[in-house]
GROMACS .gro file of C-alpha atoms in nm:
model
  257
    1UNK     CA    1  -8.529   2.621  -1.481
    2UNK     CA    2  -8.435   2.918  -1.717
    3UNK     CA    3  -8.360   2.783  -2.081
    4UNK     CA    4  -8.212   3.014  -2.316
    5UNK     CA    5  -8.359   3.244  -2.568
    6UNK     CA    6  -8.281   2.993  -2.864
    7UNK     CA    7  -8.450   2.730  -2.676
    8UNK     CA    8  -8.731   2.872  -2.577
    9UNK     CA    9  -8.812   2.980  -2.968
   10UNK     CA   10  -8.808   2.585  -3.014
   11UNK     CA   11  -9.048   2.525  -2.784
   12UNK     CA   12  -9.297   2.810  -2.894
   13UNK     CA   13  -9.222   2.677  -3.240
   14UNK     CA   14  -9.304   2.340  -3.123
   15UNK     CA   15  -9.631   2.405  -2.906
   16UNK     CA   16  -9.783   2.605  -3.234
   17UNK     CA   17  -9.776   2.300  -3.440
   18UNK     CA   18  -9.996   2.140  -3.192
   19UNK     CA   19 -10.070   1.773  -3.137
   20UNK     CA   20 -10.034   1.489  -3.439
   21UNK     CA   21 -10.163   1.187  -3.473
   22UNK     CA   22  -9.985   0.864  -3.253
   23UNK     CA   23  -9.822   0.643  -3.452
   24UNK     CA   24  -9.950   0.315  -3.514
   25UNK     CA   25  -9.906   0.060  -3.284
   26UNK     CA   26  -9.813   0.308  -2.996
   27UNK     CA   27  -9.982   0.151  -2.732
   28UNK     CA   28  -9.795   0.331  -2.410
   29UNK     CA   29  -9.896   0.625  -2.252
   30UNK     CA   30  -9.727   0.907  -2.050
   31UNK     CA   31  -9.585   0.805  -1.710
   32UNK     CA   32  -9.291   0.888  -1.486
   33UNK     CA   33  -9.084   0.632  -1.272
   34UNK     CA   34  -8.848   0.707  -1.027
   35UNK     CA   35  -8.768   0.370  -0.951
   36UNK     CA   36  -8.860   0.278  -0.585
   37UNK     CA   37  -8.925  -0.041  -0.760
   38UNK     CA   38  -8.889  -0.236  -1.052
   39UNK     CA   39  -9.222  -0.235  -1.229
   40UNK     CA   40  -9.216  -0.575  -1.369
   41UNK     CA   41  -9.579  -0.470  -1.513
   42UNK     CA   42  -9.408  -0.177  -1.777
   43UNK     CA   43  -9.044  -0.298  -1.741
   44UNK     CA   44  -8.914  -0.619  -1.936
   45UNK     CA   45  -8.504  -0.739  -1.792
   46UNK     CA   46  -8.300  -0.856  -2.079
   47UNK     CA   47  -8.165  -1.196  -1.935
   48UNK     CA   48  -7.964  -1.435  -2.097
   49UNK     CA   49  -7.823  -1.320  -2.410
   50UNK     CA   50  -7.651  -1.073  -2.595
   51UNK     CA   51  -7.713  -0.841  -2.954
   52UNK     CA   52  -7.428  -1.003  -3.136
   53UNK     CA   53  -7.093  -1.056  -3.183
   54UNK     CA   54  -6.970  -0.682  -3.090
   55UNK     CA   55  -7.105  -0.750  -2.678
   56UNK     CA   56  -6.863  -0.894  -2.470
   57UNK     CA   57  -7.119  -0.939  -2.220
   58UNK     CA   58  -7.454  -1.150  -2.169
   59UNK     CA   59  -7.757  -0.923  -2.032
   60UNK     CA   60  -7.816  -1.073  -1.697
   61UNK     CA   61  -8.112  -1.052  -1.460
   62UNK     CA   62  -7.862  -1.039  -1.204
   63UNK     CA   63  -7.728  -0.670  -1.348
   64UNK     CA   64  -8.025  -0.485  -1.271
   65UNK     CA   65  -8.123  -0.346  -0.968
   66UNK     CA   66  -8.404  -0.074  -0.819
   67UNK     CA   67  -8.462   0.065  -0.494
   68UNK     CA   68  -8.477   0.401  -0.305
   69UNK     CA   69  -8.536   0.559  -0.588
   70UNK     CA   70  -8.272   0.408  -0.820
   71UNK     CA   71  -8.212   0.176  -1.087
   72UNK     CA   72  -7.857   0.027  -1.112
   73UNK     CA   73  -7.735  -0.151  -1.443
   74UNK     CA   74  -7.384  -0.323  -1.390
   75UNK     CA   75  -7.077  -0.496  -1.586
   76UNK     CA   76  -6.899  -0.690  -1.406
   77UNK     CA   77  -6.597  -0.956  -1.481
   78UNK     CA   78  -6.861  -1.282  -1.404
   79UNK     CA   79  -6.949  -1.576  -1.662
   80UNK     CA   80  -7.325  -1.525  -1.754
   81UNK     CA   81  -7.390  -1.747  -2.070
   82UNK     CA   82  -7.116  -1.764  -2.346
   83UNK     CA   83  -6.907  -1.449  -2.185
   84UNK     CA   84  -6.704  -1.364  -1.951
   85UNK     CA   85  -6.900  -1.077  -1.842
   86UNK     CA   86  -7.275  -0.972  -1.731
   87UNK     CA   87  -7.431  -0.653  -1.841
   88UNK     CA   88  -7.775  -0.538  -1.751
   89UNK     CA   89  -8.070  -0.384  -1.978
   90UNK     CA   90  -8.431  -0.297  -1.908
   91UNK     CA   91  -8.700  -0.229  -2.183
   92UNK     CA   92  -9.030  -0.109  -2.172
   93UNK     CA   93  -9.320  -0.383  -2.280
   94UNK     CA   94  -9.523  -0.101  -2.478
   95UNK     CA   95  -9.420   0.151  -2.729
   96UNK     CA   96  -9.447   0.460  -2.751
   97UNK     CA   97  -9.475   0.716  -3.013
   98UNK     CA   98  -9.445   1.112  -3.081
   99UNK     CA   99  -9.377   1.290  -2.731
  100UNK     CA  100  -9.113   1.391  -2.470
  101UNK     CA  101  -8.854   1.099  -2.348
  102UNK     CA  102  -8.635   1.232  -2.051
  103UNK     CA  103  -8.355   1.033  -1.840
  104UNK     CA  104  -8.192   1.181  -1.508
  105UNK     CA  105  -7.865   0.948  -1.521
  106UNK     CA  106  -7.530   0.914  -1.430
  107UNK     CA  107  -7.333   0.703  -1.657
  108UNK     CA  108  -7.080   0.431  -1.644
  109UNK     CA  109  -6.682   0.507  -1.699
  110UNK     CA  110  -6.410   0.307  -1.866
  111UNK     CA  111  -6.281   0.242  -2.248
  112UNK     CA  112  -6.486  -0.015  -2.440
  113UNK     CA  113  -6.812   0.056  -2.233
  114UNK     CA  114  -7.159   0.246  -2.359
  115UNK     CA  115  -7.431   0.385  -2.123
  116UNK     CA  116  -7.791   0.405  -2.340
  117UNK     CA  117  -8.053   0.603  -2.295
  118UNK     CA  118  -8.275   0.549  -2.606
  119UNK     CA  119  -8.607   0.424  -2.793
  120UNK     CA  120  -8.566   0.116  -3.048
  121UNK     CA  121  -8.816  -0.090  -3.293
  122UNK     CA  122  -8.691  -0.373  -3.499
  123UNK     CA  123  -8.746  -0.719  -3.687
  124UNK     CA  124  -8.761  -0.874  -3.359
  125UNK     CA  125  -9.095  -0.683  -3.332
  126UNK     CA  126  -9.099  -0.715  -3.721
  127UNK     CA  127  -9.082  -0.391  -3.785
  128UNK     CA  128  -8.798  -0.191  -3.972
  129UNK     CA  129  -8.511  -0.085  -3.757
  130UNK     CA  130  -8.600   0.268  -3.599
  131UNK     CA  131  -8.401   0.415  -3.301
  132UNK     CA  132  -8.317   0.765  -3.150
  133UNK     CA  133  -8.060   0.780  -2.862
  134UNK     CA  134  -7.840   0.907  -2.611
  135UNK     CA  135  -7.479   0.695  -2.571
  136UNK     CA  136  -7.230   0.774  -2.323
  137UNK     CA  137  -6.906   0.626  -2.448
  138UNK     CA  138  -6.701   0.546  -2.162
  139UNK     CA  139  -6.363   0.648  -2.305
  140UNK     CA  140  -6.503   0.987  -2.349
  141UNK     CA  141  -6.731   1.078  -2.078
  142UNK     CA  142  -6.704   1.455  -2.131
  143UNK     CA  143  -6.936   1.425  -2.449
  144UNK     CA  144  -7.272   1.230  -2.484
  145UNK     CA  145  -7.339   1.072  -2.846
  146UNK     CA  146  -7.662   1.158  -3.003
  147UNK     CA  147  -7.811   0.953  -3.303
  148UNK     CA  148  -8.127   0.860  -3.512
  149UNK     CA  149  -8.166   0.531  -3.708
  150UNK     CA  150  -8.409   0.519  -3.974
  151UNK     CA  151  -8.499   0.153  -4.108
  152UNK     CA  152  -8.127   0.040  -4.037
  153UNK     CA  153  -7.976   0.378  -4.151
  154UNK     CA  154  -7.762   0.539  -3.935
  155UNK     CA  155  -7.463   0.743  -3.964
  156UNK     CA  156  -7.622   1.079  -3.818
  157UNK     CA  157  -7.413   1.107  -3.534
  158UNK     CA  158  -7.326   1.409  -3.312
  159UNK     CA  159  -7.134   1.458  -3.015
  160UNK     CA  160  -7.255   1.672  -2.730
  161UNK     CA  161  -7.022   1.838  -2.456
  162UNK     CA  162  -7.133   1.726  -2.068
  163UNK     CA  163  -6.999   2.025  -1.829
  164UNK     CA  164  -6.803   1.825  -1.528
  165UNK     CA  165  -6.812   1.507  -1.753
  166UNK     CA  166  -7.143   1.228  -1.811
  167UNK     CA  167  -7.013   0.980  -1.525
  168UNK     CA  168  -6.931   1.249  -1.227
  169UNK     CA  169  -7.281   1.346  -1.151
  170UNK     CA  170  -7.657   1.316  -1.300
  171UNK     CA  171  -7.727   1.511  -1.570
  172UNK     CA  172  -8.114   1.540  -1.742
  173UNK     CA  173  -8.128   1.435  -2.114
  174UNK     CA  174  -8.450   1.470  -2.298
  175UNK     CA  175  -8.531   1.425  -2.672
  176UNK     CA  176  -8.890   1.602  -2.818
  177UNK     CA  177  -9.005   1.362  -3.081
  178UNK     CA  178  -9.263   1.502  -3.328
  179UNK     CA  179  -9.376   1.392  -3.702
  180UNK     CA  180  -9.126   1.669  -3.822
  181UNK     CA  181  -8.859   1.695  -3.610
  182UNK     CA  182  -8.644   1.560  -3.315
  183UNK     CA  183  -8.490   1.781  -3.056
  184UNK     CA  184  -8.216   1.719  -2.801
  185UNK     CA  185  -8.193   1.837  -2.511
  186UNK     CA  186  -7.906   1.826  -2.204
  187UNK     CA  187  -7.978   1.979  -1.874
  188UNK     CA  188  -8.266   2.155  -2.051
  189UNK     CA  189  -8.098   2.317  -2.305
  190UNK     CA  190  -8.098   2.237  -2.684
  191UNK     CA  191  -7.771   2.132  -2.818
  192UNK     CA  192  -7.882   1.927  -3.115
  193UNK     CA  193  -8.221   1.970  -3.381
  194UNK     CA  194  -8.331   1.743  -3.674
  195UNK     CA  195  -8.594   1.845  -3.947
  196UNK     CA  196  -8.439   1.612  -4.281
  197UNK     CA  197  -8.756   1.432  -4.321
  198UNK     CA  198  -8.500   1.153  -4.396
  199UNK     CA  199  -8.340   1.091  -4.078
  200UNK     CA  200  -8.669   1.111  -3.876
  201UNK     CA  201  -8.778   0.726  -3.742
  202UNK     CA  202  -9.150   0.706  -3.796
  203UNK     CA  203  -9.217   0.414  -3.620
  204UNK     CA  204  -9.339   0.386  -3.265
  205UNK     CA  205  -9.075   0.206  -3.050
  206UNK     CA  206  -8.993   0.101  -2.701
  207UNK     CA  207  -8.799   0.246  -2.441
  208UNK     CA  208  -8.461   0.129  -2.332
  209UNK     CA  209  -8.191   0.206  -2.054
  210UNK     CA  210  -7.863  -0.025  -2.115
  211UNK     CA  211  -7.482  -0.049  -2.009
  212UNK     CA  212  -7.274  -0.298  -2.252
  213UNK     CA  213  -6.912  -0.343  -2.356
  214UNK     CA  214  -6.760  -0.435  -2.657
  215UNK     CA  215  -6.395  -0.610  -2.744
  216UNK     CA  216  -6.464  -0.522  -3.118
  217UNK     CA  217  -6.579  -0.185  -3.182
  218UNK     CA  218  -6.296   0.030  -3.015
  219UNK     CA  219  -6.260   0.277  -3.253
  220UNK     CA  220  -6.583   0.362  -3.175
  221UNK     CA  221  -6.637   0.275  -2.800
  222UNK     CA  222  -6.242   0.257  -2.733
  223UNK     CA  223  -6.010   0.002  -2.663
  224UNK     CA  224  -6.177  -0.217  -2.403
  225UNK     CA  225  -5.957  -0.281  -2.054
  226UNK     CA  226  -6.125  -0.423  -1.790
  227UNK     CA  227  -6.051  -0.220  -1.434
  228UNK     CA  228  -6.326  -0.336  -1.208
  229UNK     CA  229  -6.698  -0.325  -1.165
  230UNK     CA  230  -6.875  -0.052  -1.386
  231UNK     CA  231  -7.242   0.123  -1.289
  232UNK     CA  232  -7.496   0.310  -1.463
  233UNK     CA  233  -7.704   0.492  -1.229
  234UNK     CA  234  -8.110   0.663  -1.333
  235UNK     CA  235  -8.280   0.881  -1.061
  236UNK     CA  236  -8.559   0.916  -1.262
  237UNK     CA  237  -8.737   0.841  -1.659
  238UNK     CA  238  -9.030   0.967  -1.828
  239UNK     CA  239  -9.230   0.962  -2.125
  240UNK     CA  240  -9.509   1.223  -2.211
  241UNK     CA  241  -9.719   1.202  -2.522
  242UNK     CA  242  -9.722   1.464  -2.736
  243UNK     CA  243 -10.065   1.704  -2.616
  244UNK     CA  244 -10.006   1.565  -2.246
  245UNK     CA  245 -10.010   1.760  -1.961
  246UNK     CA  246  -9.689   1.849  -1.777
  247UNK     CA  247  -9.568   1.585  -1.531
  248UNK     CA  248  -9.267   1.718  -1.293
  249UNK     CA  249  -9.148   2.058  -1.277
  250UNK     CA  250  -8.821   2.132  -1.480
  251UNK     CA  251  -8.944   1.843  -1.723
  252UNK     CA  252  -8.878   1.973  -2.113
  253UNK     CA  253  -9.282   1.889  -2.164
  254UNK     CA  254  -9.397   2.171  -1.941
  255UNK     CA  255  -9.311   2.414  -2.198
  256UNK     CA  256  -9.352   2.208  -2.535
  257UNK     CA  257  -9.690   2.009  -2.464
   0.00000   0.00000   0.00000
């Protein structure tokens, strides 16, 4: 992989601040998964309810699938608690703190529907509301959202181009968390740097993979129109701590850690 001249000035930038300090309560450590398997032992499925009145859908066991090297989330037009459709989510059981978070993924398609690669803390885990991500909005898969959330703050959103569109093939997005900065990367190049001490999250968070619709939020997510079943599709996910060692070749690590 050949990153650009920009990018690789990052990364040198990046590698000469050397490691920091985890953040408290980051108990996970570097792995990859490529999803022969669901690893019930790191992954937790979200079954049997939903984030509020904005899902249309239920998170449902029955969403979720891995094998050969796959994971599968699906929405689909079935009754799974008090909606009319299932969704699926997975979440990591630890959390994780300052490091490299990659996806290989192919997203979902269709108005009203978001594929999620991202990290998330909150009062459930009573902690303030942290979050960094990567949202494919289905009525708009040429572009990928990108977004921080600092205790509940949010509103520092950019959009990202995808060459040949998010949902017609897998595309690599990675994010380089550090104490004083996030970077964003697409198909290993950076399209998207934050150094505002105020939008950085600070605390460690878990790891989540998610496809959900909405009825409510279309002039974010678009006007929601049910035309079938909808799939996200991940090849492969990783996390590696900042300091780590390089895991797989062409991962955005190799060059910062």
């Amino acid at each position: 992989m050949t990153l650009p001249l920009k990018t690789t000035a990052l990364l040198a930038t990046l590698a000469a601040a050397g490691p920091l300090a985890a953040q408290e309560g980051a108990n996970g450590t570097s792995f990859v998964e490529e999803f022969d398997r669901l690893d019930t032992a790191r992954w937790y499925v979200s079954d049997g309810w939903n984030n509020g009145a904005h899902q249309n859908c239920t998170w449902s066991k029955d969403a979720v699938k891995a094998a050969g090297g796959k994971l599968t989330l699906s929405f689909d037009a079935r009754p799974a608690g008090d909606r009319r459709y299932a969704c699926g989510e997975v979440q990591t059981r630890k959390r994780y703190g300052y490091g490299t978070y990659e996806v290989r993924m192919k997203s979902a398609s269709g108005p009203g529907l978001n594929s999620a690669f991202f990290s998330y803390i909150g009062p459930t885990d009573k902690k303030p509301h942290d979050e960094i991500d990567f949202e494919v909005l289905g009525k708009d898969t040429s572009r990928v959202q990108v977004n921080q959330y600092i205790a509940g703050k949010g509103g520092n959103e950019k959009l990202v181009a995808v060459p040949g569109g998010a949902d017609s093939g897998f595309n690599d997005y990675a994010f380089v968390w550090r104490k004083d900065r996030i970077a964003y990367y697409l198909n290993g190049t950076l399209v998207h740097e934050v150094t505002d001490a105020r939008k950085l999250p600070t605390n460690a968070q878990k790891i989540f993979l998610s496809l959900w619709g909405t009825d409510t939020l279309s002039d974010w997510m678009g006007r929601f129109a049910f035309a079938g079943p909808a799939t996200m599709e991940v090849e492969r996910i990783a996390f590696t701590a900042e300091g780590g060692p390089c895991q797989f070749d062409g991962s955005v690590a190799c060059l910062v850690n």
